[in-house]
Short mmCIF file of C-alpha atoms and ligand atoms in Angstrom, two decimals:
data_model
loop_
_atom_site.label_atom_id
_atom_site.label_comp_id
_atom_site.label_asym_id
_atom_site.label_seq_id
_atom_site.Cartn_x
_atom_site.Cartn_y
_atom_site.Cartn_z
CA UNK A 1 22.44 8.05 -17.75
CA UNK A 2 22.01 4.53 -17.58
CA UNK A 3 22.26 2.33 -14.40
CA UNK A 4 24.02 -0.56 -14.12
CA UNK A 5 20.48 -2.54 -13.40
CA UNK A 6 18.69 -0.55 -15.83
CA UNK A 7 16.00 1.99 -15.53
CA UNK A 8 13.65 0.54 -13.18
CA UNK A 9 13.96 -1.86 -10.78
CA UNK A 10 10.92 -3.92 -10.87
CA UNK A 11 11.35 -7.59 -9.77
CA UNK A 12 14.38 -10.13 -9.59
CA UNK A 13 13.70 -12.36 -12.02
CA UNK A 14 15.23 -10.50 -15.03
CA UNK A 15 18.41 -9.41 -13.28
CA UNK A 16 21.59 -11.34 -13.88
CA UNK A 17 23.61 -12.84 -10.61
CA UNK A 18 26.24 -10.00 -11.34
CA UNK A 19 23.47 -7.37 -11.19
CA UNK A 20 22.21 -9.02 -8.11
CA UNK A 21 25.97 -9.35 -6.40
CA UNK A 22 26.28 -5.77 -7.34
CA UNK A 23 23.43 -4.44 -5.74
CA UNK A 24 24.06 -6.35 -2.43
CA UNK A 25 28.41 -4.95 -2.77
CA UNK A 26 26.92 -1.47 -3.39
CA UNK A 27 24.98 -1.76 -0.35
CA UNK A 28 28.29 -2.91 2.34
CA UNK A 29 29.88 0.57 2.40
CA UNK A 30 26.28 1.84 3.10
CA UNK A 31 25.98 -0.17 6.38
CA UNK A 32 28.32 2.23 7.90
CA UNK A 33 26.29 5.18 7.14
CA UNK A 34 23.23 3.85 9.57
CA UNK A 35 25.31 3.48 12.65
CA UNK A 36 26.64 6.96 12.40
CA UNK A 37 25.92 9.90 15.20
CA UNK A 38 24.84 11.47 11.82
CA UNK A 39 23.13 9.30 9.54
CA UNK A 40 23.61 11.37 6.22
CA UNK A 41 25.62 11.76 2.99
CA UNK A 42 25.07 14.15 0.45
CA UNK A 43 25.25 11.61 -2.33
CA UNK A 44 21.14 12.39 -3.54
CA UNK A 45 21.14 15.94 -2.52
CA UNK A 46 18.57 17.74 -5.41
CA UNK A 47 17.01 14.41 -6.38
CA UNK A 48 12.94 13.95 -5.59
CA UNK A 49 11.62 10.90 -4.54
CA UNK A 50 7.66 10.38 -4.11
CA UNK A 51 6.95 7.03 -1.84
CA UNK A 52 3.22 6.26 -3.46
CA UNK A 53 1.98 3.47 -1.13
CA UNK A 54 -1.42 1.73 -2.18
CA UNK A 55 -1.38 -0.56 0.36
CA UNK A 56 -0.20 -0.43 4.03
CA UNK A 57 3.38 -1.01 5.12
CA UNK A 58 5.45 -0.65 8.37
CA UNK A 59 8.84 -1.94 7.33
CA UNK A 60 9.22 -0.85 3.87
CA UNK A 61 8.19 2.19 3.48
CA UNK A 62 9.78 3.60 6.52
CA UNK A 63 13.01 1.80 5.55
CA UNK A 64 12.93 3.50 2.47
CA UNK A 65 12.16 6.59 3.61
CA UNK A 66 15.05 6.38 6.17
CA UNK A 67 17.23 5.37 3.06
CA UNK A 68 16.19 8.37 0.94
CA UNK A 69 16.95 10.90 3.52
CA UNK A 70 19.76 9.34 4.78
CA UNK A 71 21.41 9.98 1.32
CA UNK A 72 19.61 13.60 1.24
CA UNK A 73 17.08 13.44 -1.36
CA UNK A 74 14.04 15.22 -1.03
CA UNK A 75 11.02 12.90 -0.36
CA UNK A 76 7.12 12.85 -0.60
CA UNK A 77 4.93 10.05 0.70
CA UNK A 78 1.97 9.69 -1.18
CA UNK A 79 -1.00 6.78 -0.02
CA UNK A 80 -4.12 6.22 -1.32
CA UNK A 81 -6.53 7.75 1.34
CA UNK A 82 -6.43 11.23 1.28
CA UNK A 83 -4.87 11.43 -2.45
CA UNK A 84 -7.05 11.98 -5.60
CA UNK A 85 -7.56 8.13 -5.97
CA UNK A 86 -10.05 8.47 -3.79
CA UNK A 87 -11.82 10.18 -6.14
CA UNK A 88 -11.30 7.95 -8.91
CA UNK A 89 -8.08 9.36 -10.63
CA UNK A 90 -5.95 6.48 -11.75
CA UNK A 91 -1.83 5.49 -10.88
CA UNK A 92 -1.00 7.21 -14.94
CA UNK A 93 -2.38 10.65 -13.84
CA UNK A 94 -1.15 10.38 -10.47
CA UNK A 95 2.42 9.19 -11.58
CA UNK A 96 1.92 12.15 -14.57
CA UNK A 97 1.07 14.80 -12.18
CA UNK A 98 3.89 13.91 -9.86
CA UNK A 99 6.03 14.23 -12.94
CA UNK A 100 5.00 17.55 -13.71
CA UNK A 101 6.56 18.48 -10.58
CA UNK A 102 9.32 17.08 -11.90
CA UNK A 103 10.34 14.12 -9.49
CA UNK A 104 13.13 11.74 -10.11
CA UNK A 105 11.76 8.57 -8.73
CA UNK A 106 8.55 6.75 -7.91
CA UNK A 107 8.77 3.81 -4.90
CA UNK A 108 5.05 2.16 -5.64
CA UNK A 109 3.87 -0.43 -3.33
CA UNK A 110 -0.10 -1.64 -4.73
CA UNK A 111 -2.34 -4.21 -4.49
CA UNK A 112 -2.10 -4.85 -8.07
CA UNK A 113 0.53 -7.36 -9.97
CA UNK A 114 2.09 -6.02 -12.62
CA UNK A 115 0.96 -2.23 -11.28
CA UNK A 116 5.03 -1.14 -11.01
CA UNK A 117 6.06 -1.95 -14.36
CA UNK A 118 2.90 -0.62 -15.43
CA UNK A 119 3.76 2.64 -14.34
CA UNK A 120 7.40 2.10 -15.59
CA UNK A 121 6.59 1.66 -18.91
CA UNK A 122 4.57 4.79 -19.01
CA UNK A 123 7.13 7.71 -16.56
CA UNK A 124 10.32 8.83 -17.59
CA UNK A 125 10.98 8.36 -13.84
CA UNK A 126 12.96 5.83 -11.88
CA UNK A 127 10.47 3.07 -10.56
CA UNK A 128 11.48 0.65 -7.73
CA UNK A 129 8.52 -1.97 -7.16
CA UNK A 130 8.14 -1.66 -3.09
CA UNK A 131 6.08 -4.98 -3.60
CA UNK A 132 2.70 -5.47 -6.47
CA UNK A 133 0.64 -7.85 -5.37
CA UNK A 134 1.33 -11.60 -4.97
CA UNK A 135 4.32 -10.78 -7.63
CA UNK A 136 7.60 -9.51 -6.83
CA UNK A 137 9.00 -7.39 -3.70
CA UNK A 138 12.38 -6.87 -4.97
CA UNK A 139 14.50 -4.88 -2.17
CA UNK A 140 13.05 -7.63 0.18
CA UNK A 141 14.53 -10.09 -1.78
CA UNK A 142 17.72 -8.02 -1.85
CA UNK A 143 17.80 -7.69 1.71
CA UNK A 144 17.43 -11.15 2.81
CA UNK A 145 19.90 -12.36 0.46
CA UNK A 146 22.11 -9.59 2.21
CA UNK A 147 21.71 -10.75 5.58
CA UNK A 148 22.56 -14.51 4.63
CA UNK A 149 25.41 -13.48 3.30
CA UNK A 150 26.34 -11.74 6.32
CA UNK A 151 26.16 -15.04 8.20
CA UNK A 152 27.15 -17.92 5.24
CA UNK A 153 29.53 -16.10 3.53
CA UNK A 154 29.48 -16.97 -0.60
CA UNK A 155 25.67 -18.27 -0.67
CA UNK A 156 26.62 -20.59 -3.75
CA UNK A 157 25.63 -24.21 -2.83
CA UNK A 158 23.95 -23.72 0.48
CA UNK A 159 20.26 -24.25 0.88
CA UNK A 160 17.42 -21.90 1.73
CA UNK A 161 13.69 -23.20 2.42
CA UNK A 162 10.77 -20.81 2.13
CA UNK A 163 8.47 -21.96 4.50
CA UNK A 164 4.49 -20.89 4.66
CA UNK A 165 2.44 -19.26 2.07
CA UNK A 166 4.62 -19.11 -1.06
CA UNK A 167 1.02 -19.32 -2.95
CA UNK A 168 0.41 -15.26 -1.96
CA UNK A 169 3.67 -14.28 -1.47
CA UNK A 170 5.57 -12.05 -3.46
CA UNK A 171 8.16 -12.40 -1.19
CA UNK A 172 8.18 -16.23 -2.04
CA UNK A 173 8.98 -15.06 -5.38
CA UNK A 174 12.06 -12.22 -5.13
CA UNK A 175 13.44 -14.90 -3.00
CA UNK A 176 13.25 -17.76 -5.02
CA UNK A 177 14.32 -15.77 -8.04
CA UNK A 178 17.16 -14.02 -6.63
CA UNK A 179 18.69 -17.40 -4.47
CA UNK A 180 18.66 -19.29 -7.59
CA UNK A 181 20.90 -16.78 -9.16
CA UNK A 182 23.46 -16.26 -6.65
CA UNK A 183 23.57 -20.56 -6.51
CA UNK A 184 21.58 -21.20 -4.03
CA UNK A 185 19.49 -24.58 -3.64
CA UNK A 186 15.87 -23.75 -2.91
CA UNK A 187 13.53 -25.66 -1.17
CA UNK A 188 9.44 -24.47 -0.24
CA UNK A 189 7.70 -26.17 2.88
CA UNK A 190 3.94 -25.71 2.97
CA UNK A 191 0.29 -27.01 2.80
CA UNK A 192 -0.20 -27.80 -0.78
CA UNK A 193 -3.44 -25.90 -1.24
CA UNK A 194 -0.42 -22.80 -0.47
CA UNK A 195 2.23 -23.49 -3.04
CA UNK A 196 1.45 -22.79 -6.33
CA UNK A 197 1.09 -25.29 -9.05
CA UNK A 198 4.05 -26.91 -10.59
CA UNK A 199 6.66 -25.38 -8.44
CA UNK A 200 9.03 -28.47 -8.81
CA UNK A 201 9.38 -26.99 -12.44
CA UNK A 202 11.33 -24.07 -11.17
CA UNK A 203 13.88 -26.25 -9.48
CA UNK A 204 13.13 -26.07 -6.11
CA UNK A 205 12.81 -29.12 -3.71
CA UNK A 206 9.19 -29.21 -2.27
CA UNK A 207 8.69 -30.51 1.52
CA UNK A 208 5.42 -31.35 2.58
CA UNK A 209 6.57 -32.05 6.31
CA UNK A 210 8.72 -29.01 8.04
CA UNK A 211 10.74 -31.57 9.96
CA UNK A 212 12.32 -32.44 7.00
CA UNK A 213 12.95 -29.26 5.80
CA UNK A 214 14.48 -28.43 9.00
CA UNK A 215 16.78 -31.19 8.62
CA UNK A 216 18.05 -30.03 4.99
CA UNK A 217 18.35 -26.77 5.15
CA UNK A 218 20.96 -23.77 6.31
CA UNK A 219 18.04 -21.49 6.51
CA UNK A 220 14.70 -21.25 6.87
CA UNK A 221 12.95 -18.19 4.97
CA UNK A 222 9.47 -18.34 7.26
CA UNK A 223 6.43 -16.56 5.40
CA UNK A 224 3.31 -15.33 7.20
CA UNK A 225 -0.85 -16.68 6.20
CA UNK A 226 -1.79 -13.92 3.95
CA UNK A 227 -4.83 -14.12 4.62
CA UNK A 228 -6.11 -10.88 3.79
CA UNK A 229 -5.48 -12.48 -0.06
CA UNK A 230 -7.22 -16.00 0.80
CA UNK A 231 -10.90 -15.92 -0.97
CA UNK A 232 -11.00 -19.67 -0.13
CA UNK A 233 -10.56 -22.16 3.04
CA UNK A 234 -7.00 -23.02 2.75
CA UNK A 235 -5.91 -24.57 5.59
CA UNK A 236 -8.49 -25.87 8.14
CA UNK A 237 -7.66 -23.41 11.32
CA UNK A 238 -4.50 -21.26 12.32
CA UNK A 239 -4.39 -23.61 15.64
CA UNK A 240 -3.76 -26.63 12.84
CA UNK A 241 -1.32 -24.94 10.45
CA UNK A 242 0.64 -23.90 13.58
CA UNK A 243 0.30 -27.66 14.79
CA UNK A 244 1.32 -29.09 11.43
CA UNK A 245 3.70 -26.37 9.98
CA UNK A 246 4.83 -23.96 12.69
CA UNK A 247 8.35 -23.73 13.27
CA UNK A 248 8.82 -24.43 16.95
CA UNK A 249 12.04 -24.43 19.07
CA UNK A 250 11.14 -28.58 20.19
CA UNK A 251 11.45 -28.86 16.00
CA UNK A 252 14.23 -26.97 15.96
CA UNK A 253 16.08 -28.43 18.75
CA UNK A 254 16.09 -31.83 16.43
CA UNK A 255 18.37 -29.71 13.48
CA UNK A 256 21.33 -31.02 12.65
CA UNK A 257 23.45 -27.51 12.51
CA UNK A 258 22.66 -24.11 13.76
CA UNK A 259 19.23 -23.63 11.07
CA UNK A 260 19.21 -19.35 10.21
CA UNK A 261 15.84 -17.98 11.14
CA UNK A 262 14.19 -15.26 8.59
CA UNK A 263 10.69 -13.95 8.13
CA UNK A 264 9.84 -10.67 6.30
CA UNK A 265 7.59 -9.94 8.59
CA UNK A 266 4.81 -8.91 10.14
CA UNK A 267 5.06 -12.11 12.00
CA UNK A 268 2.23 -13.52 13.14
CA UNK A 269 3.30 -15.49 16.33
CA UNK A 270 2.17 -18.27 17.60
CA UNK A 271 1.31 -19.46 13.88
CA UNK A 272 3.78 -19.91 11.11
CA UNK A 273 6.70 -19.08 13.81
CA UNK A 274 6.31 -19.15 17.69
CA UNK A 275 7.88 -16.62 19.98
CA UNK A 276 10.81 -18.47 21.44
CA UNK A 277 12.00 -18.91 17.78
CA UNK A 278 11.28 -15.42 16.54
CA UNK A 279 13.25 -13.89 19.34
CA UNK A 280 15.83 -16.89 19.85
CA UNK A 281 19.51 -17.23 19.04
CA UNK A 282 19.30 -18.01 15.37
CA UNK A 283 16.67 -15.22 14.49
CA UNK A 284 18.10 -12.69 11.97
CA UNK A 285 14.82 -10.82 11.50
CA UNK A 286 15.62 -7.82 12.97
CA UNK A 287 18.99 -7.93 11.10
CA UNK A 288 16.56 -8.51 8.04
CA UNK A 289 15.53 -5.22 8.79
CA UNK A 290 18.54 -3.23 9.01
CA UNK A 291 19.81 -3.99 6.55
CA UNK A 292 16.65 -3.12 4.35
CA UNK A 293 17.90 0.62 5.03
CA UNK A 294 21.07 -0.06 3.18
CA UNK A 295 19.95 -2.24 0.55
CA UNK A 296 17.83 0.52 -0.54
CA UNK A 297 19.97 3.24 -0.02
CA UNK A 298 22.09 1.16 -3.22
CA UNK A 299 19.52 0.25 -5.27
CA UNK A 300 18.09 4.25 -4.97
CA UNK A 301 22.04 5.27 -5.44
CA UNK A 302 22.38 2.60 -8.49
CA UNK A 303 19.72 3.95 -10.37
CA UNK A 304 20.66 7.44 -10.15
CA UNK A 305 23.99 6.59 -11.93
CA UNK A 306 26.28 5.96 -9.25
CA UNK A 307 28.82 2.76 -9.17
CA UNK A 308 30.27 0.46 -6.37
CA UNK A 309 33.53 2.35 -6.14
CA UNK A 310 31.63 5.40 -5.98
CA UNK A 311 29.41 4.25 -3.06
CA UNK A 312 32.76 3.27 -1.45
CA UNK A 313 33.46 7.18 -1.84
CA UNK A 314 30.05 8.55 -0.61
CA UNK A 315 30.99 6.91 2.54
CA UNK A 316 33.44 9.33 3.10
CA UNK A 317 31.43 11.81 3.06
CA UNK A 318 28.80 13.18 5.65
CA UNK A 319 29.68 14.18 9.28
CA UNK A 320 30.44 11.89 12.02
N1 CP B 1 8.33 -7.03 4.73
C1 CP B 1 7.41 -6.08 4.44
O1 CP B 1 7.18 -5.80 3.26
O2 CP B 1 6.83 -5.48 5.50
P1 CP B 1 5.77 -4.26 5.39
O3 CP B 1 4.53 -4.82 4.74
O4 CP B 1 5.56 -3.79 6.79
O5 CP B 1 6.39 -3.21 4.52
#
């Protein structure tokens, strides 16, 4: 049976705006499921799902595994220390073998760009990229267009800045990708030396000073210093970025409307975002992560085959 967004879902950038919208409709009925007494609907029951996570993860994975029971499939986690990679197998024989137990879907997180379609092209299973390296990290995308929506309604013609590291972030990229298709006007705030090359060529407005960018935008997407993937000096200290590009509640006293606070998280405080603003008024990062449980809870029910009117129905079922 083929889904409505195709076999796999592996980035943003090749899904229409209609696939997008439908993703993010498919995931409203499944909002209610999460606040339930009983958090579970048997709309998965008999499918397998193997979480294979390369690299480490708090939000993610546990938000997907909280998705995958919470529509009663049967899950696996599988990470790298204390599998078979370890001992050299690669992600084709581990994806194979998993197959051979006949699984349904594969959630991959890895270091690796380019690792989730990898293994897509080469399993008969259902891939959904949980982020590949400074690539794509689709549901995230998916989620924090879902919570603006939440709070701006239609998205179409508002503007969203991604502030920080957009150089390393695959994050960076779902988001751009995804805004542009639902309409959105994009803008990216950051040291140079972290935005990649010619990103004026994708449309988006580039601000070199975060004042301005908190005086032109609705929302501010605010990206943490990978600097696990930095092999070079970057920036000249944390204490400096944080002086120069930290979003502050004195800078965002000076906004002209209520600004939207998001970060993906981890958060590193006190460097690309400071406390007050992280857990002040306009924060929506721990909405962010609610609704990352619903988000992919639809994209997990999309690719098995179901529809939006359907998911309307699976709501209806479960105990309360
Ligand atoms: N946002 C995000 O991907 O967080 P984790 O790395 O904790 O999964």
């Amino acid at each position: 049976m083929t889904s409505p967004i195709g076999k796999d879902l592996l980035a943003l950038e090749p899904l229409t705006g209609d696939q997008i919208r439908l993703i993010l409709d498919t995931a409203e009925p499944f909002k209610e499921i999460s606040e339930r007494a009983i958090k579970k609907v048997p709309t998965l029951r008999g499918k397998t799902i193997v979480n294979l996570f390369f690299e480490s993860s708090t939000r993610t994975r546990i938000s997907f595994e909280f998705a995958e029971k919470r529509l009663s499939a049967d899950t696996v986690n599988v990470a790298a220390s204390g599998s078979s990679v370890q001992k050299g197998e690669t992600l084709v024989d581990t994806a194979r073998n998993l197959e051979a137990m006949r699984i349904d879907m594969v959630v991959i997180r890895h270091g690796s760009s380019g690792a989730a379609k990898f293994l897509a092209d080469r399993i008969e299973s259902n891939v959904i990229n949980a982020g590949d390296g400074t690539h794509e990290h689709p549901t995230q995308g998916l989620l924090d267009l879902l919570t603006l929506r939440d709070h701006l309604g239609d998205l179409a013609g508002r503007k969203v800045c991604i502030c920080g590291d957009v150089l390393h972030s695959r994050v960076a990229r779902s988001n751009l990708w995804g805004l542009k298709k639902l309409g959105v006007e994009v803008g990216v705030c950051g040291p140079r030396s972290l935005l990649p090359n010619a990103i004026e060529s994708l449309g988006v407005t580039v601000f070199d000073h975060i004042e301005e960018a908190i005086e032109w935008a609705d929302a501010l997407n605010i990206l943490r210093l990978q600097l696990e993937r930095m092999h070079a000096g970057y920036i000249p200290s944390l204490r400096e970025y944080n002086r120069i590009f930290g979003v502050t509640s004195a800078r965002l006293e000076k906004a002209p409307r209520d600004l939207l606070i998001l970060h993906p998280g981890p958060m590193n405080r006190g460097v690309e975002i400071d406390s007050d603003v992280a857990d002040g008024p306009h924060s929506l990062i721990l909405n962010q992560v609610t609704n990352g449980v619903a988000v992919r809870m639809a994209v997990l029910y999309l690719l098995a085959g179901g529809n939006a009117q359907l998911a309307e129905a699976a709501k209806g079922q479960g105990e309360r």
